[in-house]
Tab-separated table of C-alpha atoms in Angstrom:
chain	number	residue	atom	x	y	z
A	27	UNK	CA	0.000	0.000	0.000
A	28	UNK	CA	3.052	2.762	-0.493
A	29	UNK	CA	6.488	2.634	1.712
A	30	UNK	CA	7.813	5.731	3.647
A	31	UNK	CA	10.906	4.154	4.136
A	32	UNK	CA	13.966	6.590	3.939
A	33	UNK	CA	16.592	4.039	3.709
A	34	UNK	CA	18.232	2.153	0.176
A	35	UNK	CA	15.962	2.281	-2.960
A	36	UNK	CA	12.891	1.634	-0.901
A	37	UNK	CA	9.864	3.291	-2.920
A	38	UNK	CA	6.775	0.948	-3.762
A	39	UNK	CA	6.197	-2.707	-2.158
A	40	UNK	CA	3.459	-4.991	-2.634
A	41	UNK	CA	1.791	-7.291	-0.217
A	42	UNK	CA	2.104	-10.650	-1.738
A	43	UNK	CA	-1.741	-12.438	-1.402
A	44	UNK	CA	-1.042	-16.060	-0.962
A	45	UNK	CA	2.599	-16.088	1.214
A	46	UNK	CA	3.515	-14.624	4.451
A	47	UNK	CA	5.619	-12.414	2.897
A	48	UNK	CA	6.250	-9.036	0.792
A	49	UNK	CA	8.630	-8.267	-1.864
A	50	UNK	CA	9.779	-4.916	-3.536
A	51	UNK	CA	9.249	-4.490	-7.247
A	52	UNK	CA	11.837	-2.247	-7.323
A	53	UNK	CA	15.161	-1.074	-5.751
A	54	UNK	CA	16.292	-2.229	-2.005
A	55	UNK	CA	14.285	-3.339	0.774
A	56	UNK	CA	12.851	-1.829	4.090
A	57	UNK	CA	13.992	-3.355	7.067
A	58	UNK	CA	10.553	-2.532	9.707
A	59	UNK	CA	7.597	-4.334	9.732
A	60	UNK	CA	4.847	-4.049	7.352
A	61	UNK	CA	1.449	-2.892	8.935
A	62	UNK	CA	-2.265	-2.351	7.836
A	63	UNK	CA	-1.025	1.371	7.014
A	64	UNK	CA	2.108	1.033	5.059
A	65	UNK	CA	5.599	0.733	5.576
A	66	UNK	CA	7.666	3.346	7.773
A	67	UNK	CA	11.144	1.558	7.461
A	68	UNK	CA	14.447	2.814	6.947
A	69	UNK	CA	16.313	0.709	4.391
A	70	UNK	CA	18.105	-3.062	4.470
A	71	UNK	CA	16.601	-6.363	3.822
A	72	UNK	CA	12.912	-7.072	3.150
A	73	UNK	CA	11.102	-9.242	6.161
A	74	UNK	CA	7.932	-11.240	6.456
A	75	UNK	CA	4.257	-9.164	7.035
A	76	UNK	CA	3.621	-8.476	10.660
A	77	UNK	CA	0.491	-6.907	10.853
A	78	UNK	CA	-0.605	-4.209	13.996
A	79	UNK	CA	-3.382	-5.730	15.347
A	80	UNK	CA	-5.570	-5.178	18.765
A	81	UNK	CA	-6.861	-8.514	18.667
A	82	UNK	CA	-5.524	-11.425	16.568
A	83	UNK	CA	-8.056	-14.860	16.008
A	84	UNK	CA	-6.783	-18.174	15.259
A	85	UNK	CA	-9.690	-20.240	13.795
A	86	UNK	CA	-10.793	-22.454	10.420
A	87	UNK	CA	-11.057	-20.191	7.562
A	88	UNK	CA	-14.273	-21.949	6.325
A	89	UNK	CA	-16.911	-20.657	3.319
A	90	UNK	CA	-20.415	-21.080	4.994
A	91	UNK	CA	-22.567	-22.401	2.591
A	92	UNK	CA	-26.594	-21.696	4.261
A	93	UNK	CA	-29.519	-23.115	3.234
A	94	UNK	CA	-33.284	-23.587	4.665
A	95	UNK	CA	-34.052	-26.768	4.363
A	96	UNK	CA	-37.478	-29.404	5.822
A	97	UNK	CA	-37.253	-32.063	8.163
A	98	UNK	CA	-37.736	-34.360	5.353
A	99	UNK	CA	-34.205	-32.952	3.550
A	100	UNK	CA	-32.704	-34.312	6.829
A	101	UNK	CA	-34.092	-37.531	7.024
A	102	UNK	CA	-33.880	-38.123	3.339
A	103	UNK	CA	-30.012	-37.475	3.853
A	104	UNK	CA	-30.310	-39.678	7.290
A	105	UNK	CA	-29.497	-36.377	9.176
A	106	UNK	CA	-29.545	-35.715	12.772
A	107	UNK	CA	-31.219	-32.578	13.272
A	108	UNK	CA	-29.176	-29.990	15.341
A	109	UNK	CA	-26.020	-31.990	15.022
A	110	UNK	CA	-22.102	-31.329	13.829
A	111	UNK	CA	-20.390	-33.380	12.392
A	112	UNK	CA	-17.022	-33.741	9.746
A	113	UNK	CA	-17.791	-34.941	6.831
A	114	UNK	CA	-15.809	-35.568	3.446
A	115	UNK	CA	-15.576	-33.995	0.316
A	116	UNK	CA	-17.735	-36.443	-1.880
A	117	UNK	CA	-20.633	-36.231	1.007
A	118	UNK	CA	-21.045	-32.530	0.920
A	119	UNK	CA	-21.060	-32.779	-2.891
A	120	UNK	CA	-23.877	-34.856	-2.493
A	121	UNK	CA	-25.804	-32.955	0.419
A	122	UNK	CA	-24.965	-29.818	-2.495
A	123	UNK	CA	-26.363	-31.781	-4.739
A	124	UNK	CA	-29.538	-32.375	-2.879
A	125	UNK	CA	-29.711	-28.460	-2.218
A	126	UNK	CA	-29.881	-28.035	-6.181
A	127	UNK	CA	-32.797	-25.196	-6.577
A	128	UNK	CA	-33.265	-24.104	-3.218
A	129	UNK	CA	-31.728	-20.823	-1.987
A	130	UNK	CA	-28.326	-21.166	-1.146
A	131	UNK	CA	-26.182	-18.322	0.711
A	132	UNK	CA	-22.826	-18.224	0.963
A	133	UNK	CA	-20.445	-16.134	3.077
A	134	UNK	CA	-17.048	-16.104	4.202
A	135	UNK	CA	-17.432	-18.099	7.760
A	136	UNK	CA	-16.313	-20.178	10.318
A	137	UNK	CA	-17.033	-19.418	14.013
A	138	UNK	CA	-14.347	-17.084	14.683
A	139	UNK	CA	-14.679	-15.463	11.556
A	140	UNK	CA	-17.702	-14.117	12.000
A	141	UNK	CA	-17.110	-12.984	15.388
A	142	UNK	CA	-13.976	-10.951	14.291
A	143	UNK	CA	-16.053	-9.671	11.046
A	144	UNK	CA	-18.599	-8.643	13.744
A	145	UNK	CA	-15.768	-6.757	15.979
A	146	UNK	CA	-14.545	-5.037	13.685
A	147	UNK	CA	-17.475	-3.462	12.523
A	148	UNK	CA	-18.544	-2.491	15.499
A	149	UNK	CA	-14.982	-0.892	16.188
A	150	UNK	CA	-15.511	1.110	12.933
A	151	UNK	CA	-11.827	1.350	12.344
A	152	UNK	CA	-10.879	2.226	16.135
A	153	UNK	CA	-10.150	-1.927	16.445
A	154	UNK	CA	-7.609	-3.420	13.951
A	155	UNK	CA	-8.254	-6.707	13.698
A	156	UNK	CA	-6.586	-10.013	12.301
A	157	UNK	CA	-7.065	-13.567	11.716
A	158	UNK	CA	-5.023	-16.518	10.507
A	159	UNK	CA	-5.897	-19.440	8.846
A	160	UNK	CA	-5.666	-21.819	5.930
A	161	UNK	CA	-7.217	-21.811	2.816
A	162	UNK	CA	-6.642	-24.005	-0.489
A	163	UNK	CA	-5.636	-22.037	-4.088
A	164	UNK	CA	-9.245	-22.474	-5.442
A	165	UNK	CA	-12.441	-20.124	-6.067
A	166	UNK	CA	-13.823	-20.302	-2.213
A	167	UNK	CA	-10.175	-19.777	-1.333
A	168	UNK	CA	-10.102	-16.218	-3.292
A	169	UNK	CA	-13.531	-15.446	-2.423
A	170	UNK	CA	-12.685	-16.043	1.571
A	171	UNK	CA	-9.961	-13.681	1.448
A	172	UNK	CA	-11.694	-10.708	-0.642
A	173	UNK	CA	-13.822	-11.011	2.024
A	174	UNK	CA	-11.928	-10.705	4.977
A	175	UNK	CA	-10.402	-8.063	3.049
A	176	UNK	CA	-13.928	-6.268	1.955
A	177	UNK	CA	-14.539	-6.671	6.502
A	178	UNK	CA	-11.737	-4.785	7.205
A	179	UNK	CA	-10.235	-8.322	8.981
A	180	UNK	CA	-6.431	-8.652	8.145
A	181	UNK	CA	-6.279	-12.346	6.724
A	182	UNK	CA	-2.727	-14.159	7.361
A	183	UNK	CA	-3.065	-17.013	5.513
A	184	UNK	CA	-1.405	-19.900	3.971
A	185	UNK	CA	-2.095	-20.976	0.365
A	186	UNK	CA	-1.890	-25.075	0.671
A	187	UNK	CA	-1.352	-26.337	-2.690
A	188	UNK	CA	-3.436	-28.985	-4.303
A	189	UNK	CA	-6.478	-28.593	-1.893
A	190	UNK	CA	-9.770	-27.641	-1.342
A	191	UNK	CA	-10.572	-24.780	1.013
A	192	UNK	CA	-13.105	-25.729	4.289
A	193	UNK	CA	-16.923	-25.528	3.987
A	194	UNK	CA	-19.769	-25.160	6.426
A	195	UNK	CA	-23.138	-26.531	5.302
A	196	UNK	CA	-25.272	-25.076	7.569
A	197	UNK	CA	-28.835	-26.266	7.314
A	198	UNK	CA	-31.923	-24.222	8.597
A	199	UNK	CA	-35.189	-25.915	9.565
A	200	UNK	CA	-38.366	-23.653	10.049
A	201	UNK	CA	-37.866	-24.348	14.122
A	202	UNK	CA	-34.466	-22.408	13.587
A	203	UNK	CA	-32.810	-25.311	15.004
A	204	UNK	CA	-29.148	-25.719	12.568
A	205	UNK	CA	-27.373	-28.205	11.517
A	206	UNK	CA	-24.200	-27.894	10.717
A	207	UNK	CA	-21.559	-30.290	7.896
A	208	UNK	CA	-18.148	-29.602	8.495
A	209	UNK	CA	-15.513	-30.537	5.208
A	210	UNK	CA	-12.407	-29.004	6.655
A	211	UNK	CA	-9.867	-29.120	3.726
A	212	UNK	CA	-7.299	-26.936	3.742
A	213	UNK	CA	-7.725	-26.154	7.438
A	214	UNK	CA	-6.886	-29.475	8.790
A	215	UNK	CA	-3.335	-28.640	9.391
A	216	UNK	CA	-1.044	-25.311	9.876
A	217	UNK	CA	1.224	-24.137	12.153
A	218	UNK	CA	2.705	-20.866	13.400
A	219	UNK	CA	5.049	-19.523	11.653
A	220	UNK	CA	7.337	-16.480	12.362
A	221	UNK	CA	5.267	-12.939	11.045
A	222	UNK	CA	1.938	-14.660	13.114
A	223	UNK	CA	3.993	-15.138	16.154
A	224	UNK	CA	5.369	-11.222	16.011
A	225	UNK	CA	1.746	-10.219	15.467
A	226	UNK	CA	0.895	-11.974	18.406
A	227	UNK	CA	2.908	-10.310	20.294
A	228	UNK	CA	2.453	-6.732	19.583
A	229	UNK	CA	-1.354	-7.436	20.421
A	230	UNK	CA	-3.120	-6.959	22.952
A	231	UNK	CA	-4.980	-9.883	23.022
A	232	UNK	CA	-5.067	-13.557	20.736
A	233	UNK	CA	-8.502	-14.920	20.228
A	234	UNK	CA	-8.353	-19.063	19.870
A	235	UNK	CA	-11.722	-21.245	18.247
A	236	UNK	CA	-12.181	-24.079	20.262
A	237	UNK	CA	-12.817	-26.046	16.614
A	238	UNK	CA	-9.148	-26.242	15.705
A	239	UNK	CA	-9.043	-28.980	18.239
A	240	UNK	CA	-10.291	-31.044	15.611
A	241	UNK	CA	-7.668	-31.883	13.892
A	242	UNK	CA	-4.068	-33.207	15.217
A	243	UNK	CA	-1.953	-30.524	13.401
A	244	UNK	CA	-4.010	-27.413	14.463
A	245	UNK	CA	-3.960	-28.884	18.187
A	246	UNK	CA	-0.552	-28.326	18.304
A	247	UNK	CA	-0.384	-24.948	16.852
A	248	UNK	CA	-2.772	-24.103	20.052
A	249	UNK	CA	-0.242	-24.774	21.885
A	250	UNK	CA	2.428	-22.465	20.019
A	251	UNK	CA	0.290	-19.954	19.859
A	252	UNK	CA	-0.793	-19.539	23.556
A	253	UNK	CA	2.973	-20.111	24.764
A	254	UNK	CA	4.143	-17.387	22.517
A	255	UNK	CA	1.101	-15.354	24.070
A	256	UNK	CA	2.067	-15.557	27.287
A	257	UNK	CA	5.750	-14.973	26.965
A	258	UNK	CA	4.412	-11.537	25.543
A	259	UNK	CA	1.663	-10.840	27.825
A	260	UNK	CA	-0.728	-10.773	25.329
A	261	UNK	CA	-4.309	-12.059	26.761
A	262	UNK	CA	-5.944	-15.394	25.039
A	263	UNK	CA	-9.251	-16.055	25.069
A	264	UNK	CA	-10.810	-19.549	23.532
A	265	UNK	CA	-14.057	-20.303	22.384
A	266	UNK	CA	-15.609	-23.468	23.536
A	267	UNK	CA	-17.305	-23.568	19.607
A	268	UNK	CA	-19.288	-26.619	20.245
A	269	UNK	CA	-20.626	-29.137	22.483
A	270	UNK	CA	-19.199	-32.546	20.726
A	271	UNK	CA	-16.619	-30.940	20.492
A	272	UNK	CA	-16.057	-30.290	24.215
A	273	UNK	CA	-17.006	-33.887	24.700
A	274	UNK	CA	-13.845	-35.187	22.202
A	275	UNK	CA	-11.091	-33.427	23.949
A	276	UNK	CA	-12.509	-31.942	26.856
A	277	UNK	CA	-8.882	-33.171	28.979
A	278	UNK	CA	-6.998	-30.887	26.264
A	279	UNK	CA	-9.632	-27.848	26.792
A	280	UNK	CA	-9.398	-28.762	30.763
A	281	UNK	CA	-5.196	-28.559	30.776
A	282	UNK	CA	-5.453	-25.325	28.379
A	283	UNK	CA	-8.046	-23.244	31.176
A	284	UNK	CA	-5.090	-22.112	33.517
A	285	UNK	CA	-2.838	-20.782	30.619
A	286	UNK	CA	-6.320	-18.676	29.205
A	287	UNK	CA	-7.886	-15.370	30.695
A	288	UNK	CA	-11.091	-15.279	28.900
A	289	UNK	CA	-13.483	-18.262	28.024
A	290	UNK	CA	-16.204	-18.220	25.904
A	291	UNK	CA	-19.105	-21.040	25.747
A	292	UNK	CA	-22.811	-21.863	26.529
A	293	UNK	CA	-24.310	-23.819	28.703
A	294	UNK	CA	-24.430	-27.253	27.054
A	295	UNK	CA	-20.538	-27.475	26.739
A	296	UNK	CA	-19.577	-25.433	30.019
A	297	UNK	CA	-21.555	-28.426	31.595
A	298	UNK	CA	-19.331	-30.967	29.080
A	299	UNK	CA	-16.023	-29.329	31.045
A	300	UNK	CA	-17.146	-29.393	34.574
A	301	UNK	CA	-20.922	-30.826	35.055
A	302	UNK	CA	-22.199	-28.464	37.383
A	303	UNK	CA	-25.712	-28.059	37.276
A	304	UNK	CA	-26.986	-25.422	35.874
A	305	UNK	CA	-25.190	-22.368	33.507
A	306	UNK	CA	-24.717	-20.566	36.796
A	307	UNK	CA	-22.674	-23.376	38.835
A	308	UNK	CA	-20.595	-23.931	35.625
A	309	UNK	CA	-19.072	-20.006	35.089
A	310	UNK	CA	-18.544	-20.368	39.021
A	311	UNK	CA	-16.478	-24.158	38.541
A	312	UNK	CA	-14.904	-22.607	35.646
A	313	UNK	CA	-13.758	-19.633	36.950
A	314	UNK	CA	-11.538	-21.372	39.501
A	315	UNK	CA	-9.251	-21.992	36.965
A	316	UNK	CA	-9.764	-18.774	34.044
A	317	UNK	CA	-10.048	-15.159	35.618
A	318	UNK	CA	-12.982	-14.685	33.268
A	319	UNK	CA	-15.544	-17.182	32.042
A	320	UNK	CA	-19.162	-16.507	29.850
A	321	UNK	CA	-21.924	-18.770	30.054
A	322	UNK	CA	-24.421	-18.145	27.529
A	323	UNK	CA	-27.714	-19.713	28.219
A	324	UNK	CA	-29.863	-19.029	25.570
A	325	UNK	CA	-33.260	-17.042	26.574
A	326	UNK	CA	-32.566	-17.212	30.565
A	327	UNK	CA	-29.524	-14.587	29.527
A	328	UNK	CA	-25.443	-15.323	30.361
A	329	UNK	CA	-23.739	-15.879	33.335
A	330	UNK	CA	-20.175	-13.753	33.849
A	331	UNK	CA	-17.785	-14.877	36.290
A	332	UNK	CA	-14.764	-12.423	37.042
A	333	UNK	CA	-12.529	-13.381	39.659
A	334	UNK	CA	-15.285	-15.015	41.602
A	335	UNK	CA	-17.790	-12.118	41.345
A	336	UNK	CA	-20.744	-13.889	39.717
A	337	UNK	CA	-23.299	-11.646	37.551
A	338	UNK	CA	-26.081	-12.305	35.657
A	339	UNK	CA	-27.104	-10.624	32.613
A	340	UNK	CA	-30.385	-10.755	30.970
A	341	UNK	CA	-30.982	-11.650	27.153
A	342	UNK	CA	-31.671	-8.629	24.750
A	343	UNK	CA	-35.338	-8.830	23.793
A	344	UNK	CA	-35.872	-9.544	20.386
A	345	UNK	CA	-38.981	-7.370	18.725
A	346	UNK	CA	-38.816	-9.429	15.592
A	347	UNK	CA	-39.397	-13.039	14.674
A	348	UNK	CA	-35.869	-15.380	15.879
A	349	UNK	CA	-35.388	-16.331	11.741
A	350	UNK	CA	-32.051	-18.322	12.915
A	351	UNK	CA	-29.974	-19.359	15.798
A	352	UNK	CA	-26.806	-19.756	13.816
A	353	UNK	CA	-24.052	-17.310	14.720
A	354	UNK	CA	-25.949	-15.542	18.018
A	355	UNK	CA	-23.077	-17.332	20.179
A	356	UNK	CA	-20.558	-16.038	17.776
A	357	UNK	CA	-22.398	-12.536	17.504
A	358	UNK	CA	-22.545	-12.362	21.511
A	359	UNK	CA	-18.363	-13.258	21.807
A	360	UNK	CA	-18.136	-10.150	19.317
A	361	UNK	CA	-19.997	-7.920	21.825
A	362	UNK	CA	-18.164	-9.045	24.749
A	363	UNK	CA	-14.926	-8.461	23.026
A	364	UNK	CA	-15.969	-5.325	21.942
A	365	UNK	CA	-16.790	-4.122	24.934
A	366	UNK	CA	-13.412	-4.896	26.865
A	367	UNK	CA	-11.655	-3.359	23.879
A	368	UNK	CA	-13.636	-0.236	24.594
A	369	UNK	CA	-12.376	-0.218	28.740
A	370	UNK	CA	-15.814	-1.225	29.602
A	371	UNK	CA	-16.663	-3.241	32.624
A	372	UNK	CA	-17.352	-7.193	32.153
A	373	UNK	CA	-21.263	-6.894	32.960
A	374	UNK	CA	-21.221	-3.707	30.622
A	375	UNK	CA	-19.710	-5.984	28.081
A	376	UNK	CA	-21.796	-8.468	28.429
A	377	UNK	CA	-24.630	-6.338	28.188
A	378	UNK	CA	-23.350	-5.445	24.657
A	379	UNK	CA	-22.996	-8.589	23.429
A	380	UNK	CA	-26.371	-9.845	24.142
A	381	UNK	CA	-27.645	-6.652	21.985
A	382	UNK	CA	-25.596	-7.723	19.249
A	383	UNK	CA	-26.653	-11.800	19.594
A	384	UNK	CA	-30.413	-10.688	19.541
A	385	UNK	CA	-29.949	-8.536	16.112
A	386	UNK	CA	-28.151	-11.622	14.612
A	387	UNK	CA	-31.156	-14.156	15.954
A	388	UNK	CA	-33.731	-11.786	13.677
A	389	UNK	CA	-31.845	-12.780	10.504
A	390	UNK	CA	-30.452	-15.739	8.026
A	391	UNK	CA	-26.671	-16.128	8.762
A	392	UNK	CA	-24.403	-15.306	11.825
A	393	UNK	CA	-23.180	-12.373	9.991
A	394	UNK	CA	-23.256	-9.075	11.509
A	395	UNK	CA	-24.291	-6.066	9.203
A	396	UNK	CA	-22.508	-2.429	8.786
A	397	UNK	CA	-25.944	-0.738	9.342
A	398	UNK	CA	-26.490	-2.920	12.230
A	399	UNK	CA	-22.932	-2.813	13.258
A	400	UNK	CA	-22.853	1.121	13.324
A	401	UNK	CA	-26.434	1.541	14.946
A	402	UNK	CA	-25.245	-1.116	17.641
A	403	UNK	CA	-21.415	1.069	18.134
A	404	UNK	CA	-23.734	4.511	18.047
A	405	UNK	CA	-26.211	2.874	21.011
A	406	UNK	CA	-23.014	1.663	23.156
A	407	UNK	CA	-21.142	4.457	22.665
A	408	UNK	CA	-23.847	7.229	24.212
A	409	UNK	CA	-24.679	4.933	26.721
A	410	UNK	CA	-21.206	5.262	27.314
A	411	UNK	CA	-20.988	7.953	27.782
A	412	UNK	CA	-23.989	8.308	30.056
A	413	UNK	CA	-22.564	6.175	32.490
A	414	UNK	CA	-19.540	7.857	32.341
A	415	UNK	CA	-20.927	11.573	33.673
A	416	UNK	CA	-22.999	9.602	36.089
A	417	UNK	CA	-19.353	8.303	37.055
A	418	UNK	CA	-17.833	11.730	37.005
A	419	UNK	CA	-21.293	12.887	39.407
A	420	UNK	CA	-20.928	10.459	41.880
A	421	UNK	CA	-17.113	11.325	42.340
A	422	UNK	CA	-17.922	15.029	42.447
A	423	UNK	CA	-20.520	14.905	44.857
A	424	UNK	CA	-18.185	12.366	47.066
A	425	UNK	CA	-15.410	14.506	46.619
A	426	UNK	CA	-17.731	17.727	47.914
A	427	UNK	CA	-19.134	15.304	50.599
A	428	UNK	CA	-15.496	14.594	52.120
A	429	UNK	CA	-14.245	17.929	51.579
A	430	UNK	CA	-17.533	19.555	54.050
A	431	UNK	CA	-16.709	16.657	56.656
A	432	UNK	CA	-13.056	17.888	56.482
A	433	UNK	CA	-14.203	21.239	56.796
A	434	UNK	CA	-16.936	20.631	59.581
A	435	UNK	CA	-13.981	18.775	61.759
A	436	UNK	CA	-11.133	21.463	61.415
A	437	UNK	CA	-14.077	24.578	62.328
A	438	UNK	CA	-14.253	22.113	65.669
C-alpha cells in the first residue's frame, strides 16, 4: 500500500496475497515491519508481514454455505437434526447436490470469523483486527480472502497447494434449530510460523476457536500460539465452539483453562467441562481456573464470572421473529470483546454482546451487518458515555461530601 521508508531504494512494495511475505518491485528493501497502514522503514533487507493488530483470532477459515431446508431434507439425507459433524468432500457434494434449486447463501465463515467480522465493525476502524488461517488455491479460497479483506479483517493465511478450502453446510429448519456439515480441507493442518507469532505479540490480546481442536496438526499450533502469548503478555481467550466438540477433547480444553484469561461457551458445553448443574454453577467451577468465564444460556440470559464475582445478565429482547440461531453465540463473543476493547466493565460488556446476539437471531446467517454494526457502536457508545458523567457525578458529589466533613472537623 506505499512505503515511507527513507533508507536504500525503498519506494513501492506490494503485499504478496497467498505467502507470508512481501517483496519490492523495485530497488532495495525496508527493514521494519509491514502494517495495515504502510511501511515506515528505513532501508536493508525485506522481512515477512507483521500486521498491527488489537486482537488477533486463530480459527478455520471456512466458506459457509446456508440453506433452509425441511425435516424431510434431513431424514432423506439420514441427518440428525441440530447436530455437527465432519464430513468428506464427496458427502457434501452430495448434500450440495440435494440443495440443487433451493436458496443457497454463501459467506465467508467459520465461528471465529464471523465474530472478528462482527468486531470489527462495530470498532468502525478504532479496532484493527486479524485472523489466521488456511485456505486451499481455489475459487472459495479467493472469495474467503476478498472477504476478509472487503470486513476490514487482516487475513494471514497460507495458500496449501493442491487442496480444497473448508466448507460449512449449515442447514436451517423452520424451528431455527441448525445443523451444521463440516468438510475441513485446507484447514486441517497449519502451524505458526514467524510474522503470526510477532503479530501476536504486539497485540493486545489472541482470540483461539475451540474447533481447531479437531484436527491433530491445528492442536498443536494451540499450543504455540498460547505459549508465545504468554511470553508476551498478550491475553488469550478460547471459544468453547461446540458441544461434541467439548465432549472429544474436553482433557486438552481442561489442561489449556489455567494458561487462558477469557473463556467463551454456553451452557451445554460449560456443563461438558465441569458438570455443574446449571449455567450458573458452571461459570462459578470454571472460573476457579480462568479469571474470566461466559456462560451463555440461551433465553434465561449469560452468566459472567470475574474473579469469583458472579453476575447475571439478561438476554436482549428480540422485537422481531428469531429467523435463525446460527451465529448468536458467535455474535454475543463479538460484543463481549468489543466491549473490553472499549475499557468497559465485564457486565457492561456483556450487556453489549447480548444486543448484538439478539440482532443476529432476527436474521439468516451469523453475519453481523454495517448498518447494524454502526447503529449497535452509536447505542453503546452514548450509553457510554452516560454512564460515564454519572461516574464523574458520583465522584464530584463524594469529593464535595469529604471535603464539608473535612471542613466541619477542622471549624471544631
Amino acid at each position: 500500500r506505499g512505503c515511507t521508508g527513507t533508507g536504500g531504494t525503498c519506494s513501492t512494495w506490494r503485499w504478496t496475497r497467498g505467502t507470508w511475505g512481501m517483496e519490492a518491485l523495485r530497488g532495495g528493501a525496508c527493514a521494519r515491519a509491514w502494517t495495515r497502514r504502510g511501511c515506515t522503514g528505513t532501508g536493508g533487507k525485506a522481512r515477512s508481514i507483521q500486521v498491527r493488530s488489537d486482537v488477533v483470532g486463530l480459527g478455520q477459515a471456512m466458506v459457509d454455505l446456508a440453506a433452509h431446508v425441511d425435516d424431510d431434507y434431513l431424514t432423506k439425507h439420514q441427518l440428525v437434526k441440530g447436530e455437527r459433524r465432519v464430513i468428506t468432500h464427496r458427502e457434501r457434494a452430495r448434500i450440495l447436490e440435494g440443495l440443487d434449486g433451493s436458496r443457497c447463501h454463501a459467506t465467508a465463515g467459520g465461528s471465529l470469523a464471523n465474530t472478528l467480522v462482527a468486531l470489527s465493525r462495530l470498532g468502525r476502524g478504532r479496532i484493527d483486527v486479524c485472523m489466521a488461517g488456511a485456505v486451499g488455491t481455489d475459487a472459495m479460497g479467493q472469495y474467503f480472502r476478498a472477504q476478509m479483506d472487503q470486513a476490514d479483517v487482516s487475513f494471514l493465511h497460507v495458500d496449501r497447494p493442491n487442496t480444497f478450502t473448508g466448507t460449512v453446510c449449515v442447514l436451517t429448519t423452520p424451528d431455527a434449530q441448525r445443523t451444521m456439515l463440516t468438510c475441513v480441507g485446507a484447514s486441517s493442518a497449519w502451524d505458526v510460523p514467524r510474522p503470526l507469532r510477532a503479530t501476536i505479540a504486539r497485540a493486545k490480546m489472541l482470540v483461539i476457536e475451540g474447533y481447531l481442536w479437531e484436527t491433530e496438526g491445528c492442536a498443536r499450533a494451540i499450543h504455540v500460539a498460547v505459549a508465545w502469548a504468554r511470553r508476551h503478555r498478550t491475553a488469550v481467550a478460547l471459544t468453547a465452539s461446540d458441544v461434541t466438540v467439548v465432549r472429544r477433547h474436553r482433557r486438552a480444553f481442561l489442561a489449556l483453562l489455567p494458561h487462558v484469561d477469557v473463556l467463551f461457551a454456553n451452557q451445554a458445553e460449560a456443563h461438558a467441562l465441569v458438570h455443574a448443574s446449571d449455567a450458573g454453577a458452571c461459570a462459578s467451577r470454571l472460573s476457579r481456573t480462568c479469571p474470566l468465564v461466559v456462560v451463555t444460556d440461551g433465553r434465561r440470559g449469560s452468566h459472567v464470572v470475574s474473579r469469583g464475582r458472579g453476575h447475571h445478565v439478561s438476554s436482549h429482547p428480540v422485537d422481531r421473529p428469531i429467523v435463525d440461531t446460527c451465529g448468536a453465540g458467535d455474535a454475543y463473543a463479538a460484543g463481549v470483546l468489543y466491549g473490553l476493547c472499549t475499557d468497559m466493565d465485564v457486565v457492561a460488556a456483556a450487556h453489549v454482546g447480548a444486543e448484538v446476539a439478539g440482532v443476529v437471531l432476527a436474521q439468516t446467517g451469523g453475519r453481523l451487518s454495517r448498518a447494524d454494526a454502526d447503529r449497535l457502536a452509536h447505542t453503546c457508545t452514548s450509553k457510554r458515555r452516560k454512564e460515564l458523567r454519572e461516574q464523574e457525578r458520583s465522584a464530584s458529589s463524594e469529593a464535595a461530601a469529604r471535603l464539608s466533613r473535612t471542613h466541619a472537623s477542622c471549624v471544631r
